[in-house]
Structure formats: C-alpha cells, structure tokens
Short mmCIF file of C-alpha atoms in Angstrom, two decimals:
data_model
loop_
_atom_site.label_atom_id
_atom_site.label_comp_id
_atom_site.label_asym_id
_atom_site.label_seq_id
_atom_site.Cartn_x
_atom_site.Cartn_y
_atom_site.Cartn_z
CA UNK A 1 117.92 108.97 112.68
CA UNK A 2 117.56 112.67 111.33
CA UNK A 3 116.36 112.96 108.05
CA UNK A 4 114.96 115.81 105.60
CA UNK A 5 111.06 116.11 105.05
CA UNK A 6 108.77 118.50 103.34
CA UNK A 7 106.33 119.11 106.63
CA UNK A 8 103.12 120.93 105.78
CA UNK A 9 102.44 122.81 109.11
CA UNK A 10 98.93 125.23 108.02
CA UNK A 11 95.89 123.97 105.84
CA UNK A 12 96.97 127.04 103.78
CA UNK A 13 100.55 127.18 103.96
CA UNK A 14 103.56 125.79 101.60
CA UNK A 15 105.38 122.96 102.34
CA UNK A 16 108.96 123.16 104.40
CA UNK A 17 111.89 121.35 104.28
CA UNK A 18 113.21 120.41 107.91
CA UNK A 19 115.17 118.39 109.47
CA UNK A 20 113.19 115.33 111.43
CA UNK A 21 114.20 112.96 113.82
CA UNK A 22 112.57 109.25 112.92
CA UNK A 23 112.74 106.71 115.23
CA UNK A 24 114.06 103.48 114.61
CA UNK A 25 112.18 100.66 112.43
CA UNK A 26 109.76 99.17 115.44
CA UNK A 27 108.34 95.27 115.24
CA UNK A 28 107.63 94.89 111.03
CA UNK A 29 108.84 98.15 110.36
CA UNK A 30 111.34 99.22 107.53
CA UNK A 31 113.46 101.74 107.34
CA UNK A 32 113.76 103.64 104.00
CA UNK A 33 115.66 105.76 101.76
CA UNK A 34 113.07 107.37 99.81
CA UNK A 35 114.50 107.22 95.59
CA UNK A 36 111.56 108.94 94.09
CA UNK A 37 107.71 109.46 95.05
CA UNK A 38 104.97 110.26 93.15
CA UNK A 39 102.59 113.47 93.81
CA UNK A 40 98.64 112.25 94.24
CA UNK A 41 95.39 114.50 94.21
CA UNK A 42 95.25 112.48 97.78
CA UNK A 43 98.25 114.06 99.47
CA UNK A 44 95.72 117.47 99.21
CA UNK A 45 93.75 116.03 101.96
CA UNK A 46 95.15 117.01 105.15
CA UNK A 47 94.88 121.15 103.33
CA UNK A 48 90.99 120.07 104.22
CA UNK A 49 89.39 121.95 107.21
CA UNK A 50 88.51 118.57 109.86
CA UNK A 51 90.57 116.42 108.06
CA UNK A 52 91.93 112.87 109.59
CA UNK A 53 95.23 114.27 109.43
CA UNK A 54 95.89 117.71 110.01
CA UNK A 55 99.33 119.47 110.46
CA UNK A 56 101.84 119.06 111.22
CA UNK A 57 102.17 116.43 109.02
CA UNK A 58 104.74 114.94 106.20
CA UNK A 59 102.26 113.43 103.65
CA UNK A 60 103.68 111.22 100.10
CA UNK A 61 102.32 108.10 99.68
CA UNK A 62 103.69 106.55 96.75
CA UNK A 63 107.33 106.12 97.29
CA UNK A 64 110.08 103.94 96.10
CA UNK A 65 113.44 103.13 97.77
CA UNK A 66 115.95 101.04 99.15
CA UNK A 67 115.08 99.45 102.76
CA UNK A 68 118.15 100.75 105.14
CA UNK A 69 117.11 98.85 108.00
CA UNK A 70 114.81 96.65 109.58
CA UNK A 71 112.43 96.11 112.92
CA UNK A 72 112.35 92.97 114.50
CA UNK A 73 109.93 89.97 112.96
CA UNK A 74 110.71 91.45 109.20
CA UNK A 75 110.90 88.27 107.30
CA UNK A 76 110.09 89.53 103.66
CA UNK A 77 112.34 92.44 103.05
CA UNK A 78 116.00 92.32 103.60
CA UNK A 79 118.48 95.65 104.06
CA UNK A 80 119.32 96.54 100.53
CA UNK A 81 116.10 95.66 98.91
CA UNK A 82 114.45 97.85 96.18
CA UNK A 83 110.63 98.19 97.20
CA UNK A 84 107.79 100.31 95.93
CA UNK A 85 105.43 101.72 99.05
CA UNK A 86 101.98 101.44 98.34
CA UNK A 87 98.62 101.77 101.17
CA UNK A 88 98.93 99.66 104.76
CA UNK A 89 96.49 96.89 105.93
CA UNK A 90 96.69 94.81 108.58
CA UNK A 91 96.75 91.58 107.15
CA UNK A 92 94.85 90.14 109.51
CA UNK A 93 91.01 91.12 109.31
CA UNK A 94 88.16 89.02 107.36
CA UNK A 95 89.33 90.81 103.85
CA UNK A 96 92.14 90.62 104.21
CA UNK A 97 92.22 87.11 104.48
CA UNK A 98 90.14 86.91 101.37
CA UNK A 99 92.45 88.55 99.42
CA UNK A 100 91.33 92.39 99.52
CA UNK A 101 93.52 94.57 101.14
CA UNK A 102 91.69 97.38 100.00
CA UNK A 103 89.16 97.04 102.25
CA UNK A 104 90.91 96.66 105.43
CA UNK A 105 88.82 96.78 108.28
CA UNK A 106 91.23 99.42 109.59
CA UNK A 107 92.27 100.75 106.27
CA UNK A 108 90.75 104.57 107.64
CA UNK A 109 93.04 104.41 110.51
CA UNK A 110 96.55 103.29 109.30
CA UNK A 111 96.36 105.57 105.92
CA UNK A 112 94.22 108.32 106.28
CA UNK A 113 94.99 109.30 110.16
CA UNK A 114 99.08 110.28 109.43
CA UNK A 115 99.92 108.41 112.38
CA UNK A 116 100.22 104.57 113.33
CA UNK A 117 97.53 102.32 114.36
CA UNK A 118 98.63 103.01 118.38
CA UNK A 119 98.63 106.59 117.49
CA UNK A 120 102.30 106.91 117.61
CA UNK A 121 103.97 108.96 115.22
CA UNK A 122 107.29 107.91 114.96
CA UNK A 123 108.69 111.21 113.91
CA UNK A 124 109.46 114.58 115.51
CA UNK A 125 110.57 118.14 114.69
CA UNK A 126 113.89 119.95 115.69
CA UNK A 127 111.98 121.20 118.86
CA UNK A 128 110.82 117.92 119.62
CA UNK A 129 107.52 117.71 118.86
CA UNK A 130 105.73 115.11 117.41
CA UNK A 131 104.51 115.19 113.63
CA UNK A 132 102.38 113.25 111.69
CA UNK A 133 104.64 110.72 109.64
CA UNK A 134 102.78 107.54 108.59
CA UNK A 135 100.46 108.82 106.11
CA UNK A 136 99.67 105.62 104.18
CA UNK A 137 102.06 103.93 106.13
CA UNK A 138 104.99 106.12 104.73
CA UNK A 139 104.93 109.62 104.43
CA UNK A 140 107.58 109.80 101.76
CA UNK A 141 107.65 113.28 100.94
CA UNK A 142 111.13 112.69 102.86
CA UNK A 143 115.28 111.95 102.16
CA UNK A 144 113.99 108.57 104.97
CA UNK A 145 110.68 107.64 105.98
CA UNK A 146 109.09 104.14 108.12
CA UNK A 147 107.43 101.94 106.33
CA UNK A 148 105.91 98.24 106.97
CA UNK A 149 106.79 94.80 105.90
CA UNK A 150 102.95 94.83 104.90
CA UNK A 151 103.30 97.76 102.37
CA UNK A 152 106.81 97.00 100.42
CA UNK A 153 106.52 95.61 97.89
CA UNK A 154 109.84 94.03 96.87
CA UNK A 155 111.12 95.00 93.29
CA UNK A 156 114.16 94.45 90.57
CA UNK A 157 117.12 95.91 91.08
CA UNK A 158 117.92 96.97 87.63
CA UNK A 159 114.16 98.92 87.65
CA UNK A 160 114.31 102.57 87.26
CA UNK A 161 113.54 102.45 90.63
CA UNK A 162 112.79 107.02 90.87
CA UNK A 163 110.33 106.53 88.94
CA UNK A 164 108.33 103.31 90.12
CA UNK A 165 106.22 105.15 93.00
CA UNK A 166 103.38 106.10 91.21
CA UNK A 167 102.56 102.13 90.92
CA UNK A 168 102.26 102.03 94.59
CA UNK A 169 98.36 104.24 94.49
CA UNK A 170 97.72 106.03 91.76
CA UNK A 171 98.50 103.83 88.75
CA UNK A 172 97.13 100.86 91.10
CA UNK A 173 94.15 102.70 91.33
CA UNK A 174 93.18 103.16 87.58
CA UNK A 175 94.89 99.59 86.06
CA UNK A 176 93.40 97.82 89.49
CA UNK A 177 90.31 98.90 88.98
CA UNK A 178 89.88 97.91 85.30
CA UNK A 179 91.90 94.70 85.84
CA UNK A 180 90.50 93.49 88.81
CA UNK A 181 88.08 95.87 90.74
CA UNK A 182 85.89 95.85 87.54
CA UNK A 183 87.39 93.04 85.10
CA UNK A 184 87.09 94.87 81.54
CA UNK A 185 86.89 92.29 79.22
CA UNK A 186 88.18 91.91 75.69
CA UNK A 187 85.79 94.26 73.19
CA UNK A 188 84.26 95.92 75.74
CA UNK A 189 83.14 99.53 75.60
CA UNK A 190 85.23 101.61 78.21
CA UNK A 191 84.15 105.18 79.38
CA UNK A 192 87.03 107.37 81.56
CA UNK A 193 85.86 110.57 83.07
CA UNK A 194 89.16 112.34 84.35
CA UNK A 195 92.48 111.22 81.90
CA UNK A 196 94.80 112.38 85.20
CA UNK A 197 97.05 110.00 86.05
CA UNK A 198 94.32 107.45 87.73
CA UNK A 199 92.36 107.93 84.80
CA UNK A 200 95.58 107.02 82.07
CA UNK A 201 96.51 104.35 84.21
CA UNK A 202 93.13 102.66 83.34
CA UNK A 203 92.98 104.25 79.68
CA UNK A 204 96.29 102.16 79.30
CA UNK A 205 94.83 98.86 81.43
CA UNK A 206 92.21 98.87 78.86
CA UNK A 207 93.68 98.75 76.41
CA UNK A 208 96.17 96.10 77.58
CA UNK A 209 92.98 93.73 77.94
CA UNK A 210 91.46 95.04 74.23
CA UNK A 211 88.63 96.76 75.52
CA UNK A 212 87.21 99.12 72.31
CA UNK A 213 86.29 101.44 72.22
CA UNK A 214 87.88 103.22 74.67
CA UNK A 215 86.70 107.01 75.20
CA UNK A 216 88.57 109.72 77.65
CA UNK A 217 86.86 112.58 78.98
CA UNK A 218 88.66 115.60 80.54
CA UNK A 219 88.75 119.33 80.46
CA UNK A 220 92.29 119.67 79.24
CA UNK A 221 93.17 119.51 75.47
CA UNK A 222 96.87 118.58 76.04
CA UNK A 223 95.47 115.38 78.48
CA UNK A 224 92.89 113.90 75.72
CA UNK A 225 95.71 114.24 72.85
CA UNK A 226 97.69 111.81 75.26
CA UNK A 227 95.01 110.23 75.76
CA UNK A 228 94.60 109.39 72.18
CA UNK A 229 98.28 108.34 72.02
CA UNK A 230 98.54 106.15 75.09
CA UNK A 231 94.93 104.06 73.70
CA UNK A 232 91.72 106.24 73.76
CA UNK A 233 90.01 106.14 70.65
CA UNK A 234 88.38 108.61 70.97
CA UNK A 235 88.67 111.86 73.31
CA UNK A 236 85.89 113.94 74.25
CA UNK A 237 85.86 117.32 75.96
CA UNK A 238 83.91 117.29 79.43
CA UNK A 239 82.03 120.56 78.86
CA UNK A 240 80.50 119.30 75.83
CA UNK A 241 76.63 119.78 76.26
CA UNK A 242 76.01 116.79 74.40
CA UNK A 243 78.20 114.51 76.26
CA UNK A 244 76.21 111.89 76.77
CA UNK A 245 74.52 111.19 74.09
CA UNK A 246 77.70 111.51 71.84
CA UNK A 247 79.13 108.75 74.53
CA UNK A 248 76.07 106.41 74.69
CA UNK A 249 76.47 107.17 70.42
CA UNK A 250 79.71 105.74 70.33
CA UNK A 251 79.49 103.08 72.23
CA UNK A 252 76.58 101.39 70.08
CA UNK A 253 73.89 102.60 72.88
CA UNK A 254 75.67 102.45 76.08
CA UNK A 255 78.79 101.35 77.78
CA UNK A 256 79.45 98.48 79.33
CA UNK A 257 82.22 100.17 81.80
CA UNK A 258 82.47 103.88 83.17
CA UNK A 259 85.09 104.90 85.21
CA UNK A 260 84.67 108.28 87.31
CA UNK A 261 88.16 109.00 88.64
CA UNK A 262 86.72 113.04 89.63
CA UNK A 263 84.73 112.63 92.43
CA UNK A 264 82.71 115.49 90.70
CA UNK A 265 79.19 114.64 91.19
CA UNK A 266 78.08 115.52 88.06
CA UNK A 267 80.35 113.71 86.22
CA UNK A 268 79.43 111.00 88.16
CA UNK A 269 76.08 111.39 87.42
CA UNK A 270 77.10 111.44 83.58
CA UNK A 271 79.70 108.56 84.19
CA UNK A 272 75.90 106.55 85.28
CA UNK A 273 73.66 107.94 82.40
CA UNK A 274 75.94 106.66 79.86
CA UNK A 275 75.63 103.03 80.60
CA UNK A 276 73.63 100.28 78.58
CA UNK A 277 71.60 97.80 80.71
CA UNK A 278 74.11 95.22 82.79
CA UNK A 279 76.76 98.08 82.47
CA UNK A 280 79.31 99.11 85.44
CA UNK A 281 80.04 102.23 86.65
CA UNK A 282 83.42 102.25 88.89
CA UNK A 283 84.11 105.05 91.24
CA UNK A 284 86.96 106.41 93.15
CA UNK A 285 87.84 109.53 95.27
CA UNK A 286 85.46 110.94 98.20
CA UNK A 287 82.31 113.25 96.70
CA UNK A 288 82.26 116.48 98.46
CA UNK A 289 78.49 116.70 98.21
CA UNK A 290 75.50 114.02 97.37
CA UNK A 291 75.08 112.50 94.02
CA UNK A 292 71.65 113.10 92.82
CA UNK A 293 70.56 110.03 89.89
CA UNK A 294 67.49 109.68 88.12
CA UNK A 295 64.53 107.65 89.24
CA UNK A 296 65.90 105.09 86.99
CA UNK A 297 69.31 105.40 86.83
CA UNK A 298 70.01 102.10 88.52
CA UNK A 299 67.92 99.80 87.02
CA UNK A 300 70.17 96.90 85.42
CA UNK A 301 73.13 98.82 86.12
CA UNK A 302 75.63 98.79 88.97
CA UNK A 303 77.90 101.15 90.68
CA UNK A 304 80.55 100.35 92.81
CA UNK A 305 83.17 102.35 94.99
CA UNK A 306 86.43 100.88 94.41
CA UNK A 307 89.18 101.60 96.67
CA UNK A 308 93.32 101.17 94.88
CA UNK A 309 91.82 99.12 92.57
CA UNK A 310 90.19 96.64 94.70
CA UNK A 311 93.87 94.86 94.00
CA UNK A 312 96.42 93.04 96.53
CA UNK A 313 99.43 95.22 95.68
CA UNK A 314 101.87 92.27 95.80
CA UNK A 315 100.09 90.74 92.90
CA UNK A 316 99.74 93.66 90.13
CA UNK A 317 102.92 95.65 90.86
CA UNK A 318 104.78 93.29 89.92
CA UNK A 319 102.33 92.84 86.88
CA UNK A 320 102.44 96.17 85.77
CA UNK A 321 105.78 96.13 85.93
CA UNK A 322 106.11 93.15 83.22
CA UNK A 323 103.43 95.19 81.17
CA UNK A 324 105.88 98.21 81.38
CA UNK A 325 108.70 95.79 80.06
CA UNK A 326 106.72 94.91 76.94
CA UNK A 327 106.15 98.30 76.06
CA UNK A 328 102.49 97.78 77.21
CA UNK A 329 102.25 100.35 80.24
CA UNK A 330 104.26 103.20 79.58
CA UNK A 331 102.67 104.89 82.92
CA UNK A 332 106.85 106.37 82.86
CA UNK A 333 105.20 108.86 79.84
CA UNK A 334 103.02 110.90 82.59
CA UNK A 335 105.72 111.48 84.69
CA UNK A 336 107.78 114.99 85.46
CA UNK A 337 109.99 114.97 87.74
CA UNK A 338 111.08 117.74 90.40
CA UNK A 339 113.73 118.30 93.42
CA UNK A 340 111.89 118.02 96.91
CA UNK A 341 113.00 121.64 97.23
CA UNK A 342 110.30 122.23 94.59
CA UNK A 343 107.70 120.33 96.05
CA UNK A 344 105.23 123.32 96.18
CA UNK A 345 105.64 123.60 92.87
CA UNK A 346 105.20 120.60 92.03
CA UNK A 347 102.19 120.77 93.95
CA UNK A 348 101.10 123.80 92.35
CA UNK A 349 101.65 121.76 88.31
CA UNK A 350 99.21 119.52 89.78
CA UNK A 351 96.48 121.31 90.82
CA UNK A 352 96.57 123.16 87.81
CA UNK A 353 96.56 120.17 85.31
CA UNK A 354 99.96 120.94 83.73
CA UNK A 355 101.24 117.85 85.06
CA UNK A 356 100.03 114.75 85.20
CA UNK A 357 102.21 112.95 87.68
CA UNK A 358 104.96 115.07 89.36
CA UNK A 359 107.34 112.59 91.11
CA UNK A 360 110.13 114.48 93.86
CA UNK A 361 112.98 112.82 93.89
CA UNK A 362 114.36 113.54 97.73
CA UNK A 363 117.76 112.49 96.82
CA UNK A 364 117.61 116.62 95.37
CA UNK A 365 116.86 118.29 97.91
CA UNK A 366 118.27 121.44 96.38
#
C-alpha cells in the first residue's frame, strides 16, 4: 500500500515527505496507521558517519496507532486494535525467555540496522528502490508503517492514543530503569543527570516509588524548574564546579542511585563520584569516547548499562498507563506536538533543548 513518510536520504540533509510503497503485513507482521509518534535523541543515529542504518531510511520509533491489517500467524492483535510500538525482540533467545527483552540476542540487528532480520526492507520509493523502513521494528515517522505482533503492545481505546508513543522507548527507558532495571526503593536518594524526557520519565518513576531526595541535573533552567514541579527536590545546574560535592551534600554523603541519561562521559564520571558505598549508577545511551574513573571509583559501587529499562514492554506500558490515570505520571506534560510536515523542526526543538518530547502526529501531514 502507498503511504506518506518523512525519508532522511543524506547524514546532513532534512527530512522529506514522499510517497512509499509498503508491502503487505508478512508472517507476524501488522499493519499500521501511525496516530502520533514521539521524537527520541535515538532517531539522530543514522545522521552518524558508519552508522547501522544509513540513508535512505524512514526512522520513528515510538509510535502509536490503530493495526489496519494483519500477516498470517498474528494471534495477539486484531484489525482495529489501539497499540503503542515500542523496540523488537525475537522472543525466542535465552533472555528472552527469562523475561528480558532488552537484551535480545539479536536486539542490534532488528532495531538498530533499519531493516528486518532477513535484511528485507519492506518499503520502497516512487522509483522503486528500496529504503530502510523497520527501524525498531517500525519506522513510524510515516501516515502507515509494519510493525510486529512482538512489538504492539495492545492498549484502551478511550486512551489519548496521539500522545501514548513516547511510552513505547523513551519514557520506558527512564521509569524502566528506576522501576525495574535498578529497583529504587522507598527513601532512597535518587541522582538524574540529563532531565530530557528519559531523564523526567525517571524523575517522575521516583517519585511514584517515594524515593527522596530526588535531585535533577541539566544545563537548561526551564528543564530543572519542571523538574522541580514534576518531583525533583532539588535541581542543580550541570556546570556547577561544585557539583559533586553539593550532590554527595545532599544526599547525606552519597547516593544510593545515579542515573546518567547523557552519554557524556564526564557526567558519567560525576554520575559515579557521587555515590555512597553499595550505591548504583544506571546508564543509558552509547559514549562517544572512553570513560576515564578513578582508581577507586568502583569499589562497593556498581554500574550497569541498562538498555529500555531493562523492562518487558507488555508489563509496564500498561503500568504506566494506570500511573498516568491516577495523576501519578503525567509524562503527557513534556509533550509538544507538531504536523509531520514539520518534522525538521521538530527535530531542530530537540536538539536544541526547547522541547522536551516533540511527538508528529502523521495524520497532519500539512
């Protein structure tokens, strides 16, 4: 069927709107009409020189829509259901089986590669040519895109289903990673380094489980004032000299849980010197260069990569959603929403911190 994506065809180049040709949902596939679909630091990686994934390629990863059709073998998702996309897996491998989709022993190759595990694409351009359309399963940034039975996750109807996309990474990431990749516990001391939307996500996990105090880091004033209103208690600017030993001040000595949602190694390095002995230091996001740590940096400490949340996504959607009901994960707050006709904009409010969560909504296309 012929649908409307935003293609990124140069590392350096804006995204385009043009008409695609996808093919029909294969064996587990869905087909679906992309509602809304949240903007995430990770749809930047195919602009990398060697990427996984480079263009042509339609990226999005954290759509929400209605399935419109179905490949044969789909058992769990019916035509008409509202689902939020989130990562692929296979189901199948060791973790899997134990419950950690996450780490997917081919988790590289069906997210991070734009294409599916065969190699297939599934999409192509008015000239015929093939382009990348299964990043993380999806590639939403699109009126349609293929999906798997794997990665829908089946939601309410009477949701405001536009804005529900961000739950499928980027919200999973920061609440996932406090809630199960790192279990904050009740009057624990909670350090965030990064209040984007990864970084609020846990801000607002933590405080769901009554972890205090709760201190955000960032380099943007208007991000640490929300912060403060969506739980922080206290919001420190990341140039501060004295960082550290302000942090390892207000947490009586040391923190029993940093968070490093910046991939900047020195944060990260700051995100390790502020814990107290047994603390845990949770990581996301790729470094771009080594992180250098003191001789004794990891004595009685631990650090830990965590990859969307370390969380089954058919488990805490669906819990995050009943937090959002009570008022207790208002993740809707970080959201802006644009036209996919504005999508390099939208990119653009990202990169520049304006905006913490752009979401395109494809059904405006204009």
């Amino acid at each position: 069927m012929k649908a409307i994506a935003a293609v990124l065809r140069r590392l350096d180049g804006p995204y385009e709107l043009e008409e695609i040709e996808l093919d029909p949902p294969g064996p587990g596939e869905l087909l679906v009409r992309v509602v809304g679909v949240g903007m995430c630091q990770t749809d930047l990686v195919p602009r990398r020189p060697r990427s996984f994934a480079p263009p042509p390629i339609v990226t999005g990863h954290e759509g929400a829509g209605v399935v419109e059709a179905v490949g044969a073998g789909v058992r769990r998702v019916s035509v008409g259901d509202h689902v939020v996309l989130t990562f692929d897996f296979c189901g199948d491998c060791r973790n899997c089986g134990k419950g950690l989709p996450p780490y997917c022993d081919t988790f590289l190759v069906r997210n991070m590669f734009g294409r599916r595990a065969d190699g297939s694409t599934g999409a192509r351009d008015a000239a015929g040519n093939a382009i990348s359309s299964r990043w993380f399963g999806q590639s939403s940034f699109a009126t349609h895109c293929l999906a798997t039975e794997r990665n829908a996750v089946p939601v309410d109807r009477d949701l405001p289903l536009a804005k529900l996309g961000p739950l499928g990474c980027g919200m999973l990431t920061g609440a996932g990673s406090v809630l199960v990749g790192m279990k904050v516990t009740a009057g624990a001391s909670f350090v965030v380094f990064g209040a984007g939307a990864v970084g609020m996500a846990a801000i607002l996990a933590a405080r769901t489980v009554g972890a205090s105090p709760i201190v955000a880091v960032d380099l943007h004033q208007h991000r640490l004032e929300l912060a403060r209103e969506l739980g922080a208690t206290h919001a420190l600017d990341g140039t501060d000299p004295d960082l550290v030993p302000r942090i390892r001040d207000l947490t009586d000595g040391g923190a029993d849980f940093s968070f490093d949602t910046t991939a900047n190694v020195e944060s990260i390095a700051n995100a390790v010197a502020v814990l107290r002995m047994a603390g845990h230091c949770g990581l996301v996001g790729v470094q771009s260069r080594p992180v250098t740590l003191g001789p004794m940096a990891l004595v009685g400490r631990t650090v830990s990569g965590i990859l969307e949340g370390g969380a089954d996504p058919h488990l805490l959607v669906p819990r995050l959603i009943d937090l959002w009901r009570q008022d207790l994960f208002p993740f809707d707050r970080l959201v802006e929403t644009f036209p996919l006709a504005e999508i390099n904009a939208a990119e653009e409010a990202s990169r520049s911190g304006r905006v913490i969560k752009p979401v395109l909504l494809p059904g405006e296309t204009t």
